[in-house]
C-alpha cells in the first residue's frame, strides 16, 4: 500500500538500521537517541539524537546572530521568502502529508489537510508581510506627530504537540518570520521526523535566498528542552501548544522572568443540539468532531448537549452513524479512524472508560481496544459514546481519545450554562435553524469559548480567523485575523517638528 522509504527518500531523509539518519547534523543534538515508532504498524521510523544543553546554547547563539540580519530584511522581502516556502510545501504536499499520517496516525485525508493548512498560512503570511500596520494618532500638542510602529521581538520559541505535528508550528513560524523574528522549534518528541522533514524544506529555501539558516532552528528533545526555552530570557516569546499541565508550567516559568507566552492548551468542546437543528448536518459534524483524528484534536468534540425532546432520536442516529465507522490503517483511504498516538494514550482511554463507569455513566457505543492483524501496533481503539452528567469529574477533564459524552438539557439557558461549566474554553457549537437560539449562543452571555460556531462542528477551523481559547485553554490567539500582533512589539512614537517644547497635559515647566 505504501512504501514509506520512497516517501522518506523524496523528503531527502535516508533510512539506516531500521531507523533513519536525518542528515541534519548541524541542528540535531549530541544527546541520547530518541526513537519514533509509527502507531500505524509499530515500526521504528526514526532514531534521532536529542539536544543537550550545549547544543541548545549553540542554537540560541546561531538564532540570535540570524536575527540581526533577518530583522533588517524588509518585511515584503521576508514575505517573498515565505511565499517560496509555501511553493515548496505545495510540491511536497503528498509526501509530507503521508509522513504526517504515518508518524502521527491521522487519516491520509487529514494528513494532506494538515499540509494544506500550512500552505494556507504561508499565503496569509505573504499578504500580511505588506500589512503590518500601525495606527497614527492626532497629538494634543501643536506641530507634533504621533504614531505607532510594530517591530519584531527577536527569538521566538515554538513548542508544538504531536496531534498537529506540522501545521501548528507553521501558524507560528510563518507569521513570526514575516514579522521579522527567528524561530526555534521544539516539536513533540512523539513526532520528530515530520519536523525534520519540514526543516529540510525550509532550509533549502533559506539557502537559496542566502539568508542565515539560524532563521529556522529545531531542537529535538523532551520536556527539558521546553523548560530551557521557558526559562531563558533570550527567548522573547514562547508559543506553546499542548496539555493544560504543560502550558501551566511553561506559562509560570515565562511569567517569572516577565517574558511573553502564547498558550494554546486543552479544550472540552461541546455541541448543543436544539429541537430546531438540521440533523442531517448535525450528525456528521458530531461524528467527525468526536471520532476524527481519533479524538486527538484540541478542538475535538467531547460533549453533545441535546434537548430532551430529540434526545432519544439523536442518540439512535449517532449509534447508527458510529456503526458505520471504519477503523484501521489511516493510510488506507477507506478508513475513517486511525490509531491513537501510542500505548500510553490507549491506557488513558481505558482509564477514562473506567472512571465514566465508576461515576455512573452508561456506554451506548461500547469502548474497545482492537488487537491482532491490522491492529498489531496495539494503538487502535473504538470510538465510543457514554451518557453522563456534565458535573462528573471525568467529564470536566479532557481525555485525548475518541470518548464522546451525551448530556440532556431542558432549556437553552441551561444548555449554555452546561457548555460553559468546564475549566477549558476553546471551541463550541450550536446546531439550530432558529435565529434567536443562535444569537443567544453567540451573545456575550452565550458561549464563553474562543471559538463559537453555528451549524458547524467544533473542529476544523480555517486559518483566517484567530485561533485559541479562554480559561484553562490559555488565552492565546494564533494564525489569522490580527494574531500577528503577538509576535511583535508595539512602539509609540511622538515627533516634534516645531520650535517649542510644549508639554502634554498643559504642564508648565518654564526656565530662564
Ligand atoms: C489542535 O488540535 O491543536 O481547528 C489544532 C482544527 C484545526 C487545528 C487544531 N484546524 O481542528
Short mmCIF file of C-alpha atoms and ligand atoms in Angstrom, two decimals:
data_model
loop_
_atom_site.label_atom_id
_atom_site.label_comp_id
_atom_site.label_asym_id
_atom_site.label_seq_id
_atom_site.Cartn_x
_atom_site.Cartn_y
_atom_site.Cartn_z
CA UNK A 1 0.00 0.00 0.00
CA UNK A 2 2.70 2.44 0.99
CA UNK A 3 6.44 2.38 0.59
CA UNK A 4 7.45 4.72 3.39
CA UNK A 5 11.08 4.55 2.28
CA UNK A 6 10.13 6.12 -1.04
CA UNK A 7 8.38 8.94 0.81
CA UNK A 8 11.39 9.48 3.05
CA UNK A 9 13.69 9.44 0.05
CA UNK A 10 11.65 12.16 -1.65
CA UNK A 11 11.83 14.19 1.54
CA UNK A 12 15.59 13.57 1.49
CA UNK A 13 15.66 11.54 4.67
CA UNK A 14 17.71 8.34 4.41
CA UNK A 15 16.92 5.02 6.11
CA UNK A 16 19.60 3.32 8.19
CA UNK A 17 19.43 0.31 10.52
CA UNK A 18 15.68 0.18 10.80
CA UNK A 19 15.58 3.82 11.76
CA UNK A 20 16.56 6.90 9.82
CA UNK A 21 19.51 9.15 9.73
CA UNK A 22 18.25 12.66 9.31
CA UNK A 23 21.38 14.02 7.71
CA UNK A 24 20.85 17.16 9.72
CA UNK A 25 23.91 17.07 11.90
CA UNK A 26 24.05 20.81 12.31
CA UNK A 27 20.91 21.06 14.38
CA UNK A 28 20.18 17.65 15.69
CA UNK A 29 21.75 17.25 19.08
CA UNK A 30 24.51 15.16 20.53
CA UNK A 31 22.47 13.56 23.32
CA UNK A 32 20.62 10.27 23.73
CA UNK A 33 18.83 8.74 20.81
CA UNK A 34 15.11 9.36 20.64
CA UNK A 35 13.18 6.69 18.78
CA UNK A 36 9.95 7.35 16.99
CA UNK A 37 7.60 4.45 16.35
CA UNK A 38 4.69 4.62 13.96
CA UNK A 39 1.39 3.95 15.74
CA UNK A 40 0.13 2.63 12.39
CA UNK A 41 2.16 -0.59 12.49
CA UNK A 42 4.56 -0.21 15.40
CA UNK A 43 7.65 0.11 13.15
CA UNK A 44 10.62 2.15 14.26
CA UNK A 45 10.80 5.03 11.81
CA UNK A 46 13.23 7.48 13.30
CA UNK A 47 16.21 7.46 15.58
CA UNK A 48 17.34 10.98 16.31
CA UNK A 49 19.86 12.38 18.74
CA UNK A 50 18.26 14.69 21.27
CA UNK A 51 19.60 18.14 22.04
CA UNK A 52 21.87 18.52 25.07
CA UNK A 53 22.18 21.81 26.94
CA UNK A 54 25.35 22.54 24.95
CA UNK A 55 23.50 22.04 21.67
CA UNK A 56 20.78 24.31 22.98
CA UNK A 57 23.21 27.12 23.71
CA UNK A 58 24.79 26.79 20.27
CA UNK A 59 21.38 27.01 18.66
CA UNK A 60 20.48 30.14 20.62
CA UNK A 61 23.68 31.86 19.53
CA UNK A 62 23.02 30.90 15.93
CA UNK A 63 19.44 32.17 16.13
CA UNK A 64 20.45 35.49 17.70
CA UNK A 65 23.07 36.05 15.00
CA UNK A 66 20.49 35.33 12.33
CA UNK A 67 18.03 37.76 13.94
CA UNK A 68 20.45 40.66 13.47
CA UNK A 69 20.25 40.12 9.71
CA UNK A 70 16.67 38.90 9.31
CA UNK A 71 15.03 41.77 11.18
CA UNK A 72 16.57 44.26 8.74
CA UNK A 73 15.33 42.49 5.63
CA UNK A 74 12.20 44.41 4.53
CA UNK A 75 9.00 42.66 5.56
CA UNK A 76 7.70 42.20 1.97
CA UNK A 77 11.01 40.53 1.08
CA UNK A 78 10.60 38.23 4.09
CA UNK A 79 7.11 37.58 2.76
CA UNK A 80 8.57 36.62 -0.62
CA UNK A 81 10.75 34.02 1.11
CA UNK A 82 7.70 32.66 2.94
CA UNK A 83 5.91 32.54 -0.43
CA UNK A 84 8.68 30.28 -1.72
CA UNK A 85 8.27 28.08 1.37
CA UNK A 86 4.57 27.75 0.51
CA UNK A 87 5.54 26.74 -3.05
CA UNK A 88 7.84 24.01 -1.71
CA UNK A 89 5.10 22.78 0.58
CA UNK A 90 2.81 22.52 -2.45
CA UNK A 91 5.43 20.35 -4.17
CA UNK A 92 5.87 18.12 -1.10
CA UNK A 93 2.22 18.10 -0.01
CA UNK A 94 1.64 14.41 -0.77
CA UNK A 95 4.90 13.18 0.75
CA UNK A 96 4.78 15.33 3.85
CA UNK A 97 1.06 14.60 4.32
CA UNK A 98 1.76 10.87 4.05
CA UNK A 99 4.57 11.09 6.58
CA UNK A 100 2.28 13.01 8.97
CA UNK A 101 -0.27 10.25 8.62
CA UNK A 102 2.34 7.53 9.15
CA UNK A 103 4.15 9.10 12.09
CA UNK A 104 1.11 10.53 13.89
CA UNK A 105 -1.63 8.13 12.78
CA UNK A 106 -4.25 10.55 11.44
CA UNK A 107 -6.08 9.63 8.24
CA UNK A 108 -4.31 10.35 4.97
CA UNK A 109 -7.02 12.91 4.11
CA UNK A 110 -6.29 14.71 7.36
CA UNK A 111 -2.53 14.43 6.75
CA UNK A 112 -2.96 16.20 3.42
CA UNK A 113 -5.33 18.67 5.09
CA UNK A 114 -2.68 19.48 7.63
CA UNK A 115 -0.13 20.34 4.93
CA UNK A 116 -2.83 22.36 3.14
CA UNK A 117 -3.27 24.31 6.37
CA UNK A 118 0.47 25.10 6.21
CA UNK A 119 0.17 26.28 2.61
CA UNK A 120 -2.81 28.44 3.56
CA UNK A 121 -0.93 30.13 6.40
CA UNK A 122 2.01 30.79 4.06
CA UNK A 123 -0.34 32.58 1.65
CA UNK A 124 -1.86 34.52 4.54
CA UNK A 125 1.59 35.49 5.83
CA UNK A 126 2.72 36.69 2.41
CA UNK A 127 -0.17 39.17 2.24
CA UNK A 128 0.40 40.11 5.84
CA UNK A 129 4.01 40.99 5.13
CA UNK A 130 2.71 44.11 3.38
CA UNK A 131 0.10 44.88 6.03
CA UNK A 132 1.88 45.10 9.38
CA UNK A 133 0.03 48.32 10.00
CA UNK A 134 0.28 50.64 12.96
CA UNK A 135 -2.15 53.47 13.72
CA UNK A 136 -1.43 57.17 13.63
CA UNK A 137 -2.95 59.48 16.26
CA UNK A 138 -3.57 63.21 16.49
CA UNK A 139 -1.22 64.73 19.01
CA UNK A 140 -2.67 67.22 21.52
CA UNK A 141 0.45 69.35 21.04
CA UNK A 142 0.97 71.69 18.06
CA UNK A 143 3.46 70.59 15.38
CA UNK A 144 3.68 67.13 16.80
CA UNK A 145 3.03 63.84 15.10
CA UNK A 146 2.19 60.64 16.95
CA UNK A 147 2.02 57.13 15.56
CA UNK A 148 2.84 53.55 16.37
CA UNK A 149 5.08 51.00 14.73
CA UNK A 150 5.35 47.25 15.11
CA UNK A 151 8.83 45.82 15.47
CA UNK A 152 9.96 42.19 15.68
CA UNK A 153 10.50 40.63 19.10
CA UNK A 154 13.63 38.54 18.48
CA UNK A 155 13.85 34.81 19.05
CA UNK A 156 10.51 33.00 19.21
CA UNK A 157 10.39 29.53 20.80
CA UNK A 158 7.69 27.23 19.47
CA UNK A 159 6.64 24.14 21.41
CA UNK A 160 4.25 22.03 19.38
CA UNK A 161 2.18 18.93 20.07
CA UNK A 162 2.06 15.54 18.33
CA UNK A 163 -1.53 15.86 17.11
CA UNK A 164 -0.81 18.61 14.60
CA UNK A 165 2.87 17.88 14.20
CA UNK A 166 3.48 20.44 11.45
CA UNK A 167 0.50 22.79 10.93
CA UNK A 168 0.51 24.48 14.34
CA UNK A 169 4.26 25.09 14.05
CA UNK A 170 3.66 26.74 10.69
CA UNK A 171 0.92 29.01 12.07
CA UNK A 172 3.50 30.33 14.48
CA UNK A 173 6.63 30.32 12.37
CA UNK A 174 5.25 31.77 9.14
CA UNK A 175 3.75 34.74 11.00
CA UNK A 176 6.78 35.13 13.25
CA UNK A 177 9.06 35.19 10.19
CA UNK A 178 7.20 37.82 8.19
CA UNK A 179 7.12 39.85 11.41
CA UNK A 180 10.94 39.70 11.43
CA UNK A 181 11.59 37.14 14.16
CA UNK A 182 13.68 34.00 14.04
CA UNK A 183 12.24 30.72 15.35
CA UNK A 184 13.42 27.81 17.43
CA UNK A 185 11.11 24.84 17.24
CA UNK A 186 10.77 22.10 19.82
CA UNK A 187 8.47 19.58 18.13
CA UNK A 188 6.75 16.83 20.10
CA UNK A 189 9.15 14.02 20.95
CA UNK A 190 6.47 11.71 19.53
CA UNK A 191 6.73 13.16 16.03
CA UNK A 192 10.32 14.24 15.36
CA UNK A 193 10.51 13.00 11.81
CA UNK A 194 7.83 15.21 10.28
CA UNK A 195 9.51 18.16 11.99
CA UNK A 196 12.85 17.26 10.47
CA UNK A 197 11.24 16.89 7.05
CA UNK A 198 9.81 20.42 7.37
CA UNK A 199 13.12 21.76 8.50
CA UNK A 200 14.78 20.32 5.37
CA UNK A 201 12.24 22.02 3.14
CA UNK A 202 12.63 25.36 4.91
CA UNK A 203 16.45 25.24 4.97
CA UNK A 204 16.55 24.78 1.22
CA UNK A 205 14.54 27.97 0.72
CA UNK A 206 16.68 29.89 3.21
CA UNK A 207 19.88 28.79 1.43
CA UNK A 208 18.51 29.70 -1.98
CA UNK A 209 17.75 33.16 -0.67
CA UNK A 210 21.13 33.49 1.03
CA UNK A 211 19.70 34.18 4.45
CA UNK A 212 21.24 32.60 7.55
CA UNK A 213 19.87 29.18 8.42
CA UNK A 214 19.55 30.26 12.05
CA UNK A 215 16.25 31.88 10.99
CA UNK A 216 14.74 28.39 11.42
CA UNK A 217 16.16 26.17 14.16
CA UNK A 218 14.97 22.91 15.62
CA UNK A 219 15.66 21.22 18.93
CA UNK A 220 14.62 17.61 19.26
CA UNK A 221 14.10 16.56 22.84
CA UNK A 222 11.70 16.03 25.66
CA UNK A 223 10.22 18.21 28.37
CA UNK A 224 13.62 19.52 29.46
CA UNK A 225 14.14 21.38 26.18
CA UNK A 226 10.80 23.11 26.69
CA UNK A 227 11.92 24.14 30.17
CA UNK A 228 15.15 25.65 28.82
CA UNK A 229 13.13 27.73 26.37
CA UNK A 230 10.62 28.81 29.01
CA UNK A 231 13.29 29.90 31.49
CA UNK A 232 15.61 31.61 29.02
CA UNK A 233 15.32 35.41 28.91
CA UNK A 234 16.87 35.32 25.43
CA UNK A 235 13.60 33.83 24.15
CA UNK A 236 11.31 36.80 23.65
CA UNK A 237 8.13 34.78 23.12
CA UNK A 238 7.33 31.17 23.91
CA UNK A 239 4.37 29.84 21.97
CA UNK A 240 3.25 26.53 23.41
CA UNK A 241 0.57 24.11 22.25
CA UNK A 242 -0.31 21.06 24.32
CA UNK A 243 -1.87 19.99 27.59
CA UNK A 244 -3.04 22.33 30.33
CA UNK A 245 -0.37 20.88 32.66
CA UNK A 246 2.39 21.62 30.16
CA UNK A 247 1.03 25.10 29.46
CA UNK A 248 0.78 25.90 33.15
CA UNK A 249 4.43 25.08 33.75
CA UNK A 250 5.59 26.96 30.62
CA UNK A 251 3.35 29.94 31.44
CA UNK A 252 4.60 30.12 35.02
CA UNK A 253 8.28 29.89 34.03
CA UNK A 254 7.91 32.55 31.34
CA UNK A 255 5.88 34.85 33.63
CA UNK A 256 8.52 34.53 36.33
CA UNK A 257 11.03 36.24 34.04
CA UNK A 258 8.31 38.61 32.75
CA UNK A 259 8.60 37.18 29.27
CA UNK A 260 5.77 36.68 26.84
CA UNK A 261 3.92 33.46 26.27
CA UNK A 262 1.21 32.44 23.84
CA UNK A 263 -0.67 29.41 25.10
CA UNK A 264 -2.98 27.15 23.14
CA UNK A 265 -3.95 24.38 25.53
CA UNK A 266 -6.70 21.86 26.10
CA UNK A 267 -10.35 22.07 25.18
CA UNK A 268 -13.53 20.38 26.36
CA UNK A 269 -15.63 21.27 23.41
CA UNK A 270 -19.39 20.88 23.29
CA UNK A 271 -22.04 20.92 20.60
CA UNK A 272 -25.55 21.97 21.60
CA UNK A 273 -28.27 20.33 19.51
CA UNK A 274 -31.60 22.11 19.78
CA UNK A 275 -35.04 20.97 18.58
CA UNK A 276 -34.52 23.33 15.63
CA UNK A 277 -31.36 21.58 14.42
CA UNK A 278 -30.95 20.16 10.94
CA UNK A 279 -29.80 16.71 12.00
CA UNK A 280 -28.56 15.88 8.52
CA UNK A 281 -25.67 18.24 9.15
CA UNK A 282 -25.50 17.93 12.94
CA UNK A 283 -24.87 14.16 12.98
CA UNK A 284 -21.88 14.12 10.58
CA UNK A 285 -20.44 17.17 12.35
CA UNK A 286 -20.62 15.41 15.72
CA UNK A 287 -19.11 12.19 14.35
CA UNK A 288 -16.25 13.98 12.55
CA UNK A 289 -15.63 16.15 15.60
CA UNK A 290 -15.55 13.25 18.06
CA UNK A 291 -14.07 10.36 16.07
CA UNK A 292 -11.96 12.28 13.50
CA UNK A 293 -8.22 12.27 14.30
CA UNK A 294 -9.24 9.58 16.82
CA UNK A 295 -10.43 12.36 19.12
CA UNK A 296 -6.93 13.83 19.35
CA UNK A 297 -7.58 17.43 18.33
CA UNK A 298 -7.70 20.15 20.90
CA UNK A 299 -10.91 21.08 19.09
CA UNK A 300 -12.36 17.54 19.15
CA UNK A 301 -16.00 17.29 20.20
CA UNK A 302 -16.13 15.85 23.71
CA UNK A 303 -19.70 16.62 24.75
CA UNK A 304 -23.04 16.79 22.96
CA UNK A 305 -25.74 18.64 24.86
CA UNK A 306 -29.10 17.59 23.41
CA UNK A 307 -32.62 18.89 24.02
CA UNK A 308 -34.77 16.35 25.86
CA UNK A 309 -37.44 16.21 23.11
CA UNK A 310 -35.00 15.00 20.47
CA UNK A 311 -32.52 13.26 22.77
CA UNK A 312 -33.56 9.65 22.02
CA UNK A 313 -33.74 10.31 18.30
CA UNK A 314 -30.27 11.94 18.16
CA UNK A 315 -28.88 9.12 20.28
CA UNK A 316 -30.23 6.49 17.84
CA UNK A 317 -28.80 8.32 14.85
CA UNK A 318 -25.41 8.61 16.50
CA UNK A 319 -25.36 4.91 17.34
CA UNK A 320 -26.18 4.14 13.71
CA UNK A 321 -23.50 6.55 12.42
CA UNK A 322 -20.86 5.08 14.75
CA UNK A 323 -21.63 1.56 13.49
CA UNK A 324 -20.51 2.73 10.04
CA UNK A 325 -17.10 3.99 11.17
CA UNK A 326 -14.19 2.10 9.67
CA UNK A 327 -11.20 1.88 11.99
CA UNK A 328 -7.84 0.84 10.62
CA UNK A 329 -4.65 1.81 8.84
CA UNK A 330 -5.01 5.58 8.28
CA UNK A 331 -3.06 5.31 5.02
CA UNK A 332 -5.94 3.31 3.59
CA UNK A 333 -8.33 5.99 2.33
CA UNK A 334 -11.33 3.80 3.12
CA UNK A 335 -10.74 4.13 6.86
CA UNK A 336 -12.17 6.98 8.91
CA UNK A 337 -10.28 6.46 12.16
CA UNK A 338 -6.62 5.58 12.69
CA UNK A 339 -4.72 4.66 15.85
CA UNK A 340 -4.06 6.70 18.96
CA UNK A 341 -0.54 8.12 19.14
CA UNK A 342 0.87 5.43 21.46
CA UNK A 343 0.06 2.81 24.07
CA UNK A 344 0.11 5.40 26.81
CA UNK A 345 -2.82 7.09 25.09
CA UNK A 346 -4.61 3.74 24.98
CA UNK A 347 -4.11 3.45 28.75
CA UNK A 348 -5.62 6.91 29.21
CA UNK A 349 -8.60 5.88 27.08
CA UNK A 350 -9.15 2.80 29.24
CA UNK A 351 -8.74 4.76 32.45
CA UNK A 352 -11.34 7.25 31.25
CA UNK A 353 -13.75 4.44 30.41
CA UNK A 354 -13.36 3.08 33.94
CA UNK A 355 -13.90 6.48 35.51
CA UNK A 356 -17.02 7.10 33.41
CA UNK A 357 -18.46 3.78 34.57
CA UNK A 358 -17.49 4.37 38.19
CA UNK A 359 -19.21 7.78 38.12
CA UNK A 360 -22.44 6.18 36.90
CA UNK A 361 -22.10 6.84 33.15
CA UNK A 362 -23.56 4.35 30.70
CA UNK A 363 -21.91 3.40 27.42
CA UNK A 364 -24.28 3.21 24.48
CA UNK A 365 -21.47 2.61 21.99
CA UNK A 366 -19.02 0.29 23.73
CA UNK A 367 -15.34 1.11 24.13
CA UNK A 368 -12.85 -1.46 22.92
CA UNK A 369 -9.13 -1.84 22.32
CA UNK A 370 -8.64 -3.56 18.97
CA UNK A 371 -5.99 -6.21 18.55
CA UNK A 372 -4.36 -8.57 16.07
CA UNK A 373 -3.87 -8.27 12.30
CA UNK A 374 -4.04 -4.66 11.16
CA UNK A 375 -4.24 -3.56 14.77
CA UNK A 376 -1.00 -5.19 15.90
CA UNK A 377 0.61 -1.88 16.97
CA UNK A 378 -1.77 -2.00 19.95
CA UNK A 379 -2.79 1.63 19.46
CA UNK A 380 -6.22 1.21 17.84
CA UNK A 381 -9.35 1.84 19.89
CA UNK A 382 -13.03 2.02 19.03
CA UNK A 383 -14.68 5.45 19.25
CA UNK A 384 -17.32 5.17 21.97
CA UNK A 385 -20.26 7.12 23.41
CA UNK A 386 -21.45 7.38 27.01
CA UNK A 387 -24.46 9.02 28.63
CA UNK A 388 -23.21 11.13 31.51
CA UNK A 389 -23.80 14.18 33.65
CA UNK A 390 -21.83 17.34 32.96
CA UNK A 391 -20.72 17.54 36.57
CA UNK A 392 -18.86 14.19 36.57
CA UNK A 393 -15.21 14.86 37.37
CA UNK A 394 -14.09 12.82 34.36
CA UNK A 395 -16.39 14.82 32.05
CA UNK A 396 -14.75 18.03 33.25
CA UNK A 397 -11.40 16.62 32.16
CA UNK A 398 -10.03 16.47 28.60
CA UNK A 399 -9.14 12.93 27.54
CA UNK A 400 -7.28 12.90 24.24
CA UNK A 401 -9.20 9.95 22.81
CA UNK A 402 -12.49 9.30 20.98
CA UNK A 403 -14.78 9.19 24.02
CA UNK A 404 -17.97 11.19 23.43
CA UNK A 405 -20.39 12.24 26.18
CA UNK A 406 -24.13 12.79 25.72
CA UNK A 407 -25.93 15.15 28.09
CA UNK A 408 -29.63 16.08 28.15
CA UNK A 409 -31.00 19.62 28.57
CA UNK A 410 -34.41 21.20 29.06
CA UNK A 411 -33.93 24.85 28.10
CA UNK A 412 -31.26 26.80 26.24
CA UNK A 413 -30.10 28.81 29.27
CA UNK A 414 -29.32 25.53 30.99
CA UNK A 415 -27.58 24.11 27.88
CA UNK A 416 -25.33 27.17 27.56
CA UNK A 417 -24.56 27.11 31.28
CA UNK A 418 -23.51 23.45 31.00
CA UNK A 419 -21.46 24.11 27.89
CA UNK A 420 -19.57 26.81 29.82
CA UNK A 421 -19.33 24.85 33.05
CA UNK A 422 -15.92 23.24 32.41
CA UNK A 423 -12.44 24.59 33.16
CA UNK A 424 -11.49 24.84 29.46
CA UNK A 425 -12.78 27.33 26.87
CA UNK A 426 -11.57 26.54 23.36
CA UNK A 427 -14.31 25.63 20.89
CA UNK A 428 -18.09 25.32 20.94
CA UNK A 429 -21.01 24.99 18.56
CA UNK A 430 -24.77 25.09 18.33
CA UNK A 431 -26.91 23.36 15.74
CA UNK A 432 -30.14 25.27 15.19
CA UNK A 433 -32.03 26.97 12.40
CA UNK A 434 -33.62 29.32 14.93
CA UNK A 435 -32.00 32.76 14.88
CA UNK A 436 -32.98 33.55 18.48
CA UNK A 437 -31.18 30.47 19.69
CA UNK A 438 -28.06 31.04 17.62
CA UNK A 439 -27.83 34.71 18.56
CA UNK A 440 -28.23 33.91 22.26
CA UNK A 441 -25.42 31.38 21.93
CA UNK A 442 -23.15 33.97 20.26
CA UNK A 443 -24.02 36.83 22.62
CA UNK A 444 -21.76 37.94 25.47
CA UNK A 445 -23.76 35.80 27.86
CA UNK A 446 -23.61 32.85 25.47
CA UNK A 447 -20.61 30.62 24.81
CA UNK A 448 -17.51 31.62 26.79
CA UNK A 449 -15.12 29.96 24.30
CA UNK A 450 -12.60 31.48 21.91
CA UNK A 451 -14.42 29.77 19.05
CA UNK A 452 -18.23 29.63 18.81
CA UNK A 453 -19.81 28.16 15.68
CA UNK A 454 -23.33 27.85 14.32
CA UNK A 455 -24.22 24.76 12.28
CA UNK A 456 -20.54 23.81 12.06
CA UNK A 457 -18.75 21.39 14.37
CA UNK A 458 -16.14 22.31 16.95
CA UNK A 459 -13.08 21.19 14.99
CA UNK A 460 -11.68 22.08 11.60
CA UNK A 461 -11.21 25.83 11.91
CA UNK A 462 -9.89 27.79 8.94
CA UNK A 463 -6.59 29.65 9.29
CA UNK A 464 -8.13 33.07 8.54
CA UNK A 465 -9.64 33.51 12.00
CA UNK A 466 -7.74 33.93 15.23
CA UNK A 467 -7.43 30.51 16.84
CA UNK A 468 -7.37 29.90 20.60
CA UNK A 469 -9.47 29.92 23.72
CA UNK A 470 -10.18 31.17 27.19
CA UNK A 471 -9.83 29.93 30.79
CA UNK A 472 -7.52 26.92 31.04
CA UNK A 473 -7.09 26.93 27.27
CA UNK A 474 -4.63 29.71 27.98
CA UNK A 475 -5.98 32.84 26.26
CA UNK A 476 -3.57 32.85 23.30
CA UNK A 477 -4.58 33.52 19.70
CA UNK A 478 -2.71 32.11 16.73
CA UNK A 479 -2.99 32.07 12.94
CA UNK A 480 -5.39 34.57 11.28
CA UNK A 481 -7.03 37.93 11.99
CA UNK A 482 -4.63 40.16 13.96
CA UNK A 483 -2.93 37.29 15.82
CA UNK A 484 0.33 38.53 14.25
CA UNK A 485 0.48 41.27 16.89
CA UNK A 486 1.57 38.67 19.46
CA UNK A 487 4.81 38.25 17.50
CA UNK A 488 5.71 41.94 17.51
CA UNK A 489 6.36 44.73 19.95
CA UNK A 490 4.41 47.96 19.66
CA UNK A 491 6.33 51.19 19.76
CA UNK A 492 4.62 54.53 20.18
CA UNK A 493 6.48 57.40 18.50
CA UNK A 494 5.90 61.12 19.05
CA UNK A 495 7.81 63.51 16.81
CA UNK A 496 8.08 67.27 17.45
CA UNK A 497 8.71 69.22 14.26
CA UNK A 498 8.17 72.66 15.86
CA UNK A 499 10.49 75.16 17.52
CA UNK A 500 8.92 74.99 21.01
CA UNK A 501 8.69 72.22 23.59
CA UNK A 502 5.06 72.16 24.73
CA UNK A 503 4.39 69.55 27.41
CA UNK A 504 1.45 67.17 27.39
CA UNK A 505 -1.46 67.81 29.79
CA UNK A 506 -0.61 71.56 29.54
CA UNK A 507 2.08 71.29 32.21
CA UNK A 508 4.27 74.38 32.55
CA UNK A 509 7.96 73.94 33.21
CA UNK A 510 9.45 77.38 32.45
CA UNK A 511 13.17 78.01 32.56
CA UNK A 512 15.12 81.27 32.10
C1 LIG B 1 -5.08 21.49 17.51
O1 LIG B 1 -5.73 20.47 17.69
O2 LIG B 1 -4.12 21.80 18.28
O3 LIG B 1 -9.47 23.58 14.11
C2 LIG B 1 -5.27 22.40 16.36
C3 LIG B 1 -8.88 22.50 13.97
C4 LIG B 1 -7.53 22.52 13.28
C5 LIG B 1 -6.47 22.86 14.25
C6 LIG B 1 -6.46 22.08 15.52
N1 LIG B 1 -7.57 23.49 12.23
O4 LIG B 1 -9.36 21.44 14.34
#
